[in-house]
């Protein structure tokens, strides 16, 4: 009996030591993560908010990051759909109708997607400060040809081949018509997608085009299927979803900081969006994505700078640590918008939404915030941004912030209830 007790004590002591070690390690990892986030450094797989499209703040995923140059390769976190994309495509289709011709092979250099990305999207969806951080990059003719050849030699990503069909031979006309192009914003090539596909997020079921080929209804155009994570070849692309990519400088290098240290000590390694929206009217933003078109419950609250008599939903934004948050009373939250693109919670639990005013570069103290749930059977949200999960499933939280100057921000976050 005594021997058994001694053995039990040893097991208990060992278990306690393991538990304490894991706890300490967990706290250390959490501390490192918090330190990393507060220091403004970035890593592959991180998500950042940058620019607006149809009034919606765009979330991006970092595919690569060089801490020396501070340059990151970004791709949109979700497939983007836009009224301006549809309008631009309609104008291209009308051009074919007016000329009594049909769309055929068009290389990337002359492609209508490229025109939209580098003219409309680049100029209308980013502020001057944001555009200054976007790096112009080139894809050479040789790299485009190599990327295309690699796909036709590879079988692991070809949906057509994996479905039991014969691997198609390379279309030499397309191969020989690649050209060197320089863009601020572009689509991933087949090689780039192959390299970074496991870092990307797949939160929607869409098909979107790649760059190494042609897209005005091409012969053998190459597109990614989000659900299958495979590349498909299509003759005619009927979709309007795209996943832009770009190189962005996220802060100042050590050399730049050292050069400015004598005159400016306030620089940080963060990017901000100034008080602006895209050219689309704010009245249409709530329906710009299919995820918010279902039946919903809505509630709103007004926050003002007034300190006289007010309702419980009225408050003044206050500084907490180095950030400001809007309209939740405590100035903190489980979900920080526009930073967070998704959030998981258990059934029957609650979560608080906070709006990061520092990110929005907001000095306006008067604004109206409206919260909306896309599916009240999954979660509800009250006028202060408190989410209550109701049943298992997935829904979309849509938050609209209208300021006194008429500017409107629309932010979304996917809510998963388990």
Coordinates of C-alpha atoms in Angstrom, one line a residue:
X1 CA 0.0 0.0 0.0
X2 CA 2.8 2.4 1.0
X3 CA 4.6 1.6 -2.2
X4 CA 1.5 2.3 -4.2
X5 CA 1.1 5.7 -2.4
X6 CA 4.7 6.6 -3.2
X7 CA 4.2 5.7 -6.9
X8 CA 1.0 7.8 -7.0
X9 CA 2.9 10.8 -5.5
X10 CA 5.6 10.5 -8.0
X11 CA 3.1 10.4 -10.9
X12 CA 1.2 13.3 -9.4
X13 CA 4.4 15.4 -9.0
X14 CA 5.5 14.5 -12.6
X15 CA 2.1 15.5 -14.0
X16 CA 2.1 18.8 -12.1
X17 CA 5.6 19.6 -13.4
X18 CA 4.4 18.9 -17.0
X19 CA 1.3 21.0 -16.5
X20 CA 3.3 23.9 -15.1
X21 CA 5.8 23.6 -18.0
X22 CA 3.1 23.7 -20.6
X23 CA 1.4 26.6 -18.8
X24 CA 4.6 28.6 -18.7
X25 CA 5.3 27.8 -22.4
X26 CA 1.8 28.9 -23.3
X27 CA 2.2 32.2 -21.4
X28 CA 5.5 32.7 -23.1
X29 CA 4.0 32.1 -26.5
X30 CA 1.2 34.5 -25.8
X31 CA 3.6 37.1 -24.6
X32 CA 5.7 36.7 -27.7
X33 CA 2.6 37.0 -29.9
X34 CA 1.4 40.1 -28.0
X35 CA 4.9 41.7 -28.2
X36 CA 5.1 40.9 -31.9
X37 CA 1.7 42.5 -32.6
X38 CA 2.4 45.6 -30.6
X39 CA 5.8 46.1 -32.2
X40 CA 4.3 46.3 -35.7
X41 CA 6.3 43.4 -37.2
X42 CA 4.7 41.0 -39.7
X43 CA 4.9 37.4 -40.7
X44 CA 3.7 35.1 -43.4
X45 CA 0.0 34.2 -42.9
X46 CA -0.8 37.4 -41.0
X47 CA -3.9 39.4 -42.2
X48 CA -3.9 43.2 -42.6
X49 CA -6.6 45.7 -43.6
X50 CA -5.7 48.0 -46.5
X51 CA -7.8 50.1 -48.9
X52 CA -11.6 50.0 -49.5
X53 CA -13.7 48.6 -52.3
X54 CA -17.4 49.7 -52.7
X55 CA -17.1 51.1 -49.2
X56 CA -15.8 47.9 -47.7
X57 CA -12.4 47.7 -46.1
X58 CA -10.3 45.1 -47.8
X59 CA -8.5 42.4 -45.8
X60 CA -5.3 40.9 -47.2
X61 CA -3.1 37.9 -46.3
X62 CA 0.7 38.3 -46.2
X63 CA 2.3 35.6 -48.4
X64 CA 5.9 36.8 -47.9
X65 CA 7.6 39.4 -45.7
X66 CA 11.1 40.7 -45.7
X67 CA 11.9 42.3 -42.4
X68 CA 14.9 44.1 -43.8
X69 CA 13.1 45.9 -46.7
X70 CA 9.7 45.8 -44.9
X71 CA 8.1 44.7 -48.2
X72 CA 5.4 42.1 -48.2
X73 CA 3.6 40.2 -50.9
X74 CA -0.2 40.4 -50.3
X75 CA -3.2 38.7 -51.8
X76 CA -6.8 39.5 -50.9
X77 CA -8.0 37.3 -48.1
X78 CA -11.3 36.6 -49.9
X79 CA -12.4 36.6 -53.5
X80 CA -13.5 40.2 -54.3
X81 CA -16.7 41.1 -56.0
X82 CA -17.4 44.7 -57.0
X83 CA -19.9 46.8 -58.8
X84 CA -17.1 48.5 -60.6
X85 CA -15.7 45.2 -61.8
X86 CA -19.1 44.3 -63.3
X87 CA -19.4 47.7 -64.9
X88 CA -16.0 47.5 -66.4
X89 CA -16.6 44.0 -67.7
X90 CA -20.0 45.1 -69.2
X91 CA -18.2 47.9 -71.1
X92 CA -15.8 45.4 -72.5
X93 CA -18.6 43.2 -73.6
X94 CA -20.4 46.1 -75.2
X95 CA -17.2 46.9 -77.1
X96 CA -17.3 43.5 -78.7
X97 CA -21.0 43.9 -79.5
X98 CA -20.5 47.3 -81.1
X99 CA -17.6 46.0 -83.2
X100 CA -19.6 42.8 -84.1
X101 CA -16.7 40.7 -82.8
X102 CA -16.2 38.1 -80.1
X103 CA -13.6 37.9 -77.4
X104 CA -10.6 35.7 -78.0
X105 CA -7.0 35.3 -76.8
X106 CA -5.7 38.4 -75.2
X107 CA -2.4 38.3 -73.4
X108 CA -2.1 39.9 -69.9
X109 CA -0.4 43.0 -71.3
X110 CA -3.7 43.9 -73.1
X111 CA -6.1 42.3 -70.7
X112 CA -9.1 44.2 -69.3
X113 CA -8.5 42.8 -65.8
X114 CA -5.1 44.4 -65.8
X115 CA -6.6 47.7 -66.9
X116 CA -9.1 47.6 -64.1
X117 CA -6.6 46.7 -61.4
X118 CA -4.0 49.3 -62.3
X119 CA -6.3 52.2 -63.3
X120 CA -9.6 52.0 -61.5
X121 CA -8.8 49.8 -58.5
X122 CA -5.4 51.3 -57.8
X123 CA -6.5 55.0 -58.2
X124 CA -10.0 54.8 -56.5
X125 CA -9.6 52.3 -53.7
X126 CA -6.4 53.5 -52.1
X127 CA -5.4 56.8 -50.5
X128 CA -2.4 58.7 -51.6
X129 CA -0.5 57.5 -48.6
X130 CA -1.4 53.8 -49.3
X131 CA -0.5 54.1 -53.0
X132 CA 2.9 55.5 -51.9
X133 CA 3.6 52.1 -50.2
X134 CA 2.5 49.9 -53.2
X135 CA 5.6 48.7 -55.1
X136 CA 5.6 48.5 -58.9
X137 CA 6.8 45.0 -59.9
X138 CA 7.5 43.2 -63.1
X139 CA 6.8 39.7 -64.5
X140 CA 9.2 39.0 -67.3
X141 CA 8.3 37.2 -70.5
X142 CA 10.6 34.4 -69.6
X143 CA 9.1 34.0 -66.1
X144 CA 5.6 34.0 -67.5
X145 CA 6.6 31.3 -70.0
X146 CA 8.3 29.2 -67.3
X147 CA 5.3 29.5 -65.1
X148 CA 3.0 28.4 -67.8
X149 CA 5.2 25.5 -68.9
X150 CA 5.5 24.4 -65.2
X151 CA 1.8 24.1 -65.0
X152 CA 1.5 21.9 -68.1
X153 CA 4.4 19.7 -66.9
X154 CA 2.9 19.4 -63.4
X155 CA -0.1 17.2 -62.7
X156 CA -0.7 17.8 -59.0
X157 CA -2.8 21.0 -59.4
X158 CA -4.6 20.3 -62.6
X159 CA -8.3 19.7 -61.9
X160 CA -8.9 18.5 -65.5
X161 CA -6.1 15.8 -65.2
X162 CA -7.1 14.8 -61.7
X163 CA -10.7 14.3 -62.9
X164 CA -9.4 11.4 -65.1
X165 CA -8.8 13.3 -68.3
X166 CA -5.7 13.3 -70.4
X167 CA -3.2 16.0 -69.6
X168 CA -3.6 18.6 -72.4
X169 CA -0.5 19.7 -74.4
X170 CA 0.7 23.2 -74.0
X171 CA -0.9 25.7 -76.3
X172 CA 2.2 27.1 -78.0
X173 CA 0.4 30.1 -79.4
X174 CA -0.3 31.3 -75.8
X175 CA 3.2 30.3 -74.7
X176 CA 4.8 32.3 -77.5
X177 CA 2.6 35.4 -76.8
X178 CA 3.7 36.1 -73.2
X179 CA 5.3 39.5 -72.6
X180 CA 7.1 41.4 -69.9
X181 CA 4.7 43.5 -67.8
X182 CA 5.1 45.9 -64.9
X183 CA 2.1 46.4 -62.6
X184 CA 1.2 47.9 -59.2
X185 CA -1.5 45.3 -58.8
X186 CA -1.7 42.0 -60.5
X187 CA -3.0 38.4 -60.3
X188 CA -0.8 35.6 -59.1
X189 CA 1.0 33.5 -61.7
X190 CA 0.6 29.7 -61.7
X191 CA 4.0 29.4 -60.1
X192 CA 3.2 31.9 -57.4
X193 CA -0.1 30.2 -56.6
X194 CA 1.6 26.8 -56.4
X195 CA 4.2 28.2 -54.0
X196 CA 1.8 30.1 -51.7
X197 CA -1.5 28.2 -51.9
X198 CA -1.1 26.7 -48.4
X199 CA -0.6 30.2 -46.9
X200 CA -3.8 31.6 -48.5
X201 CA -7.2 31.6 -46.9
X202 CA -10.1 29.8 -48.4
X203 CA -13.3 31.2 -46.8
X204 CA -15.5 31.3 -49.8
X205 CA -16.3 29.0 -52.7
X206 CA -15.3 30.9 -55.8
X207 CA -13.2 30.7 -59.0
X208 CA -10.8 33.4 -59.8
X209 CA -8.2 34.0 -62.6
X210 CA -4.5 33.7 -62.7
X211 CA -2.0 36.0 -64.4
X212 CA 0.1 33.6 -66.5
X213 CA -2.3 33.5 -69.5
X214 CA -5.1 35.6 -70.9
X215 CA -8.5 36.4 -69.6
X216 CA -10.7 38.1 -72.1
X217 CA -12.5 34.8 -72.7
X218 CA -9.2 33.0 -73.5
X219 CA -8.4 29.7 -75.1
X220 CA -7.3 27.5 -72.2
X221 CA -7.5 30.2 -69.5
X222 CA -6.2 29.2 -66.1
X223 CA -8.3 29.8 -62.9
X224 CA -8.2 28.7 -59.3
X225 CA -11.1 26.8 -57.7
X226 CA -11.2 27.8 -54.0
X227 CA -13.1 24.7 -52.9
X228 CA -10.8 22.2 -54.6
X229 CA -7.6 24.3 -54.4
X230 CA -6.9 23.2 -57.9
X231 CA -6.2 25.1 -61.2
X232 CA -9.0 24.7 -63.8
X233 CA -8.8 25.5 -67.5
X234 CA -11.8 27.3 -69.0
X235 CA -12.5 28.8 -72.3
X236 CA -15.0 31.4 -71.0
X237 CA -14.9 32.9 -67.5
X238 CA -18.4 33.9 -66.5
X239 CA -17.4 35.0 -63.0
X240 CA -16.7 38.4 -61.6
X241 CA -14.6 37.3 -58.6
X242 CA -10.9 38.2 -58.4
X243 CA -8.0 37.9 -56.0
X244 CA -5.6 40.8 -56.5
X245 CA -2.0 40.6 -55.3
X246 CA 0.6 43.3 -54.8
X247 CA 3.9 44.2 -53.1
X248 CA 3.5 46.7 -50.3
X249 CA 6.1 48.4 -48.0
X250 CA 4.8 48.0 -44.5
X251 CA 6.8 50.6 -42.6
X252 CA 10.2 52.1 -42.7
X253 CA 13.5 50.3 -42.8
X254 CA 16.1 50.6 -40.1
X255 CA 18.2 52.9 -42.4
X256 CA 15.2 55.1 -43.0
X257 CA 14.4 55.4 -39.3
X258 CA 18.1 56.2 -38.5
X259 CA 18.1 58.9 -41.2
X260 CA 15.0 60.5 -39.8
X261 CA 15.8 60.0 -36.1
X262 CA 17.1 63.6 -35.8
X263 CA 13.9 65.1 -37.2
X264 CA 11.0 62.7 -36.7
X265 CA 10.8 60.3 -33.8
X266 CA 7.1 59.4 -34.2
X267 CA 7.3 57.0 -37.2
X268 CA 5.9 53.5 -36.7
X269 CA 5.8 50.3 -38.6
X270 CA 2.1 50.4 -39.2
X271 CA -0.1 51.4 -42.1
X272 CA -3.3 53.5 -41.7
X273 CA -6.2 54.3 -43.9
X274 CA -7.3 57.9 -44.0
X275 CA -10.8 59.2 -43.9
X276 CA -12.0 58.1 -47.4
X277 CA -14.2 55.7 -49.2
X278 CA -14.4 54.4 -52.8
X279 CA -16.4 56.1 -55.5
X280 CA -19.4 53.8 -55.0
X281 CA -22.3 55.2 -52.9
X282 CA -22.5 54.1 -49.3
X283 CA -26.2 53.2 -49.8
X284 CA -25.1 50.2 -51.8
X285 CA -22.4 48.8 -49.6
X286 CA -24.6 46.5 -47.5
X287 CA -25.3 44.3 -50.5
X288 CA -21.9 44.3 -52.2
X289 CA -21.2 40.7 -51.2
X290 CA -23.4 37.7 -51.3
X291 CA -22.7 36.8 -47.7
X292 CA -24.9 39.7 -46.4
X293 CA -27.9 39.2 -48.7
X294 CA -29.8 36.8 -46.5
X295 CA -32.4 37.7 -43.9
X296 CA -30.8 39.7 -41.1
X297 CA -31.4 41.4 -37.8
X298 CA -30.2 45.0 -37.5
X299 CA -29.6 47.4 -34.6
X300 CA -27.9 50.7 -34.4
X301 CA -26.4 53.0 -31.9
X302 CA -25.3 56.7 -32.1
X303 CA -22.1 57.9 -30.4
X304 CA -21.6 61.6 -30.0
X305 CA -19.2 63.9 -28.3
X306 CA -21.9 65.5 -26.2
X307 CA -21.4 64.9 -22.4
X308 CA -24.9 66.1 -21.5
X309 CA -28.0 63.9 -21.1
X310 CA -27.7 60.8 -23.3
X311 CA -28.9 57.3 -23.8
X312 CA -27.1 54.2 -22.8
X313 CA -25.9 53.7 -26.4
X314 CA -24.2 57.1 -26.5
X315 CA -20.5 57.4 -25.5
X316 CA -17.4 59.2 -26.5
X317 CA -14.4 57.4 -28.0
X318 CA -11.6 57.1 -25.4
X319 CA -8.0 56.2 -25.7
X320 CA -7.0 52.8 -24.2
X321 CA -3.3 52.0 -24.3
X322 CA -2.2 53.1 -27.7
X323 CA -5.5 52.5 -29.5
X324 CA -8.9 54.1 -29.7
X325 CA -12.1 52.0 -30.0
X326 CA -15.6 53.1 -30.8
X327 CA -19.0 52.4 -29.4
X328 CA -18.8 49.6 -27.0
X329 CA -18.6 51.2 -23.6
X330 CA -15.5 49.3 -22.4
X331 CA -13.3 50.4 -25.2
X332 CA -12.1 46.8 -25.7
X333 CA -13.5 43.8 -27.5
X334 CA -13.0 40.2 -28.5
X335 CA -13.4 41.3 -32.2
X336 CA -11.5 44.3 -33.4
X337 CA -12.7 45.7 -36.8
X338 CA -11.4 46.1 -39.4
X339 CA -8.5 44.0 -38.2
X340 CA -10.4 40.7 -37.7
X341 CA -11.9 38.9 -40.7
X342 CA -13.2 35.9 -38.8
X343 CA -14.0 34.9 -35.2
X344 CA -15.0 31.6 -33.6
X345 CA -17.2 31.2 -30.6
X346 CA -19.1 28.4 -28.8
X347 CA -22.8 28.2 -28.7
X348 CA -24.4 30.2 -26.0
X349 CA -21.4 32.5 -25.5
X350 CA -21.0 36.3 -26.1
X351 CA -18.4 38.4 -27.8
X352 CA -17.9 42.2 -27.9
X353 CA -17.2 44.1 -31.2
X354 CA -14.7 47.1 -31.1
X355 CA -13.9 49.4 -34.0
X356 CA -10.3 50.5 -34.2
X357 CA -10.5 54.3 -34.7
X358 CA -6.8 54.6 -34.9
X359 CA -6.8 52.4 -38.0
X360 CA -9.5 54.5 -39.6
X361 CA -7.5 57.6 -38.7
X362 CA -10.6 59.0 -37.2
X363 CA -10.6 62.3 -35.2
X364 CA -14.4 62.8 -35.7
X365 CA -16.2 62.2 -32.4
X366 CA -19.6 61.9 -33.9
X367 CA -20.7 58.8 -35.8
X368 CA -23.5 56.3 -36.2
X369 CA -22.7 52.6 -36.0
X370 CA -25.1 49.9 -37.2
X371 CA -24.5 46.2 -36.5
X372 CA -26.2 43.5 -38.5
X373 CA -26.3 39.7 -38.4
X374 CA -26.8 37.8 -41.6
X375 CA -28.5 34.9 -39.8
X376 CA -30.3 35.4 -36.5
X377 CA -30.5 31.7 -36.0
X378 CA -26.7 31.6 -35.7
X379 CA -26.0 34.8 -33.7
X380 CA -27.7 38.1 -32.8
X381 CA -26.0 41.5 -32.2
X382 CA -27.3 44.4 -30.1
X383 CA -27.0 48.1 -30.5
X384 CA -23.7 48.2 -28.6
X385 CA -22.0 45.5 -30.7
X386 CA -22.5 42.6 -28.2
X387 CA -22.8 39.3 -30.1
X388 CA -24.8 36.4 -28.6
X389 CA -24.5 33.0 -30.3
X390 CA -27.8 31.3 -30.8
X391 CA -27.1 28.1 -32.7
X392 CA -24.3 26.3 -34.5
X393 CA -23.4 27.5 -37.9
X394 CA -21.7 30.4 -39.8
X395 CA -23.0 33.9 -40.3
X396 CA -21.6 37.3 -41.3
X397 CA -21.4 40.3 -39.1
X398 CA -21.7 43.6 -41.0
X399 CA -20.9 46.9 -39.3
X400 CA -21.5 50.2 -40.9
X401 CA -20.0 53.3 -39.4
X402 CA -21.4 56.6 -40.8
X403 CA -19.6 59.7 -39.7
X404 CA -20.9 63.3 -39.3
X405 CA -19.0 64.3 -42.5
X406 CA -21.0 61.8 -44.5
X407 CA -18.2 59.3 -44.9
X408 CA -19.2 55.6 -44.4
X409 CA -17.1 52.6 -43.6
X410 CA -18.5 49.1 -44.0
X411 CA -16.7 46.2 -42.3
X412 CA -17.5 42.5 -42.2
X413 CA -16.4 39.6 -40.1
X414 CA -17.3 35.9 -40.5
X415 CA -18.7 34.4 -37.2
X416 CA -18.4 30.6 -36.7
X417 CA -20.5 29.2 -33.9
X418 CA -19.5 25.7 -32.8

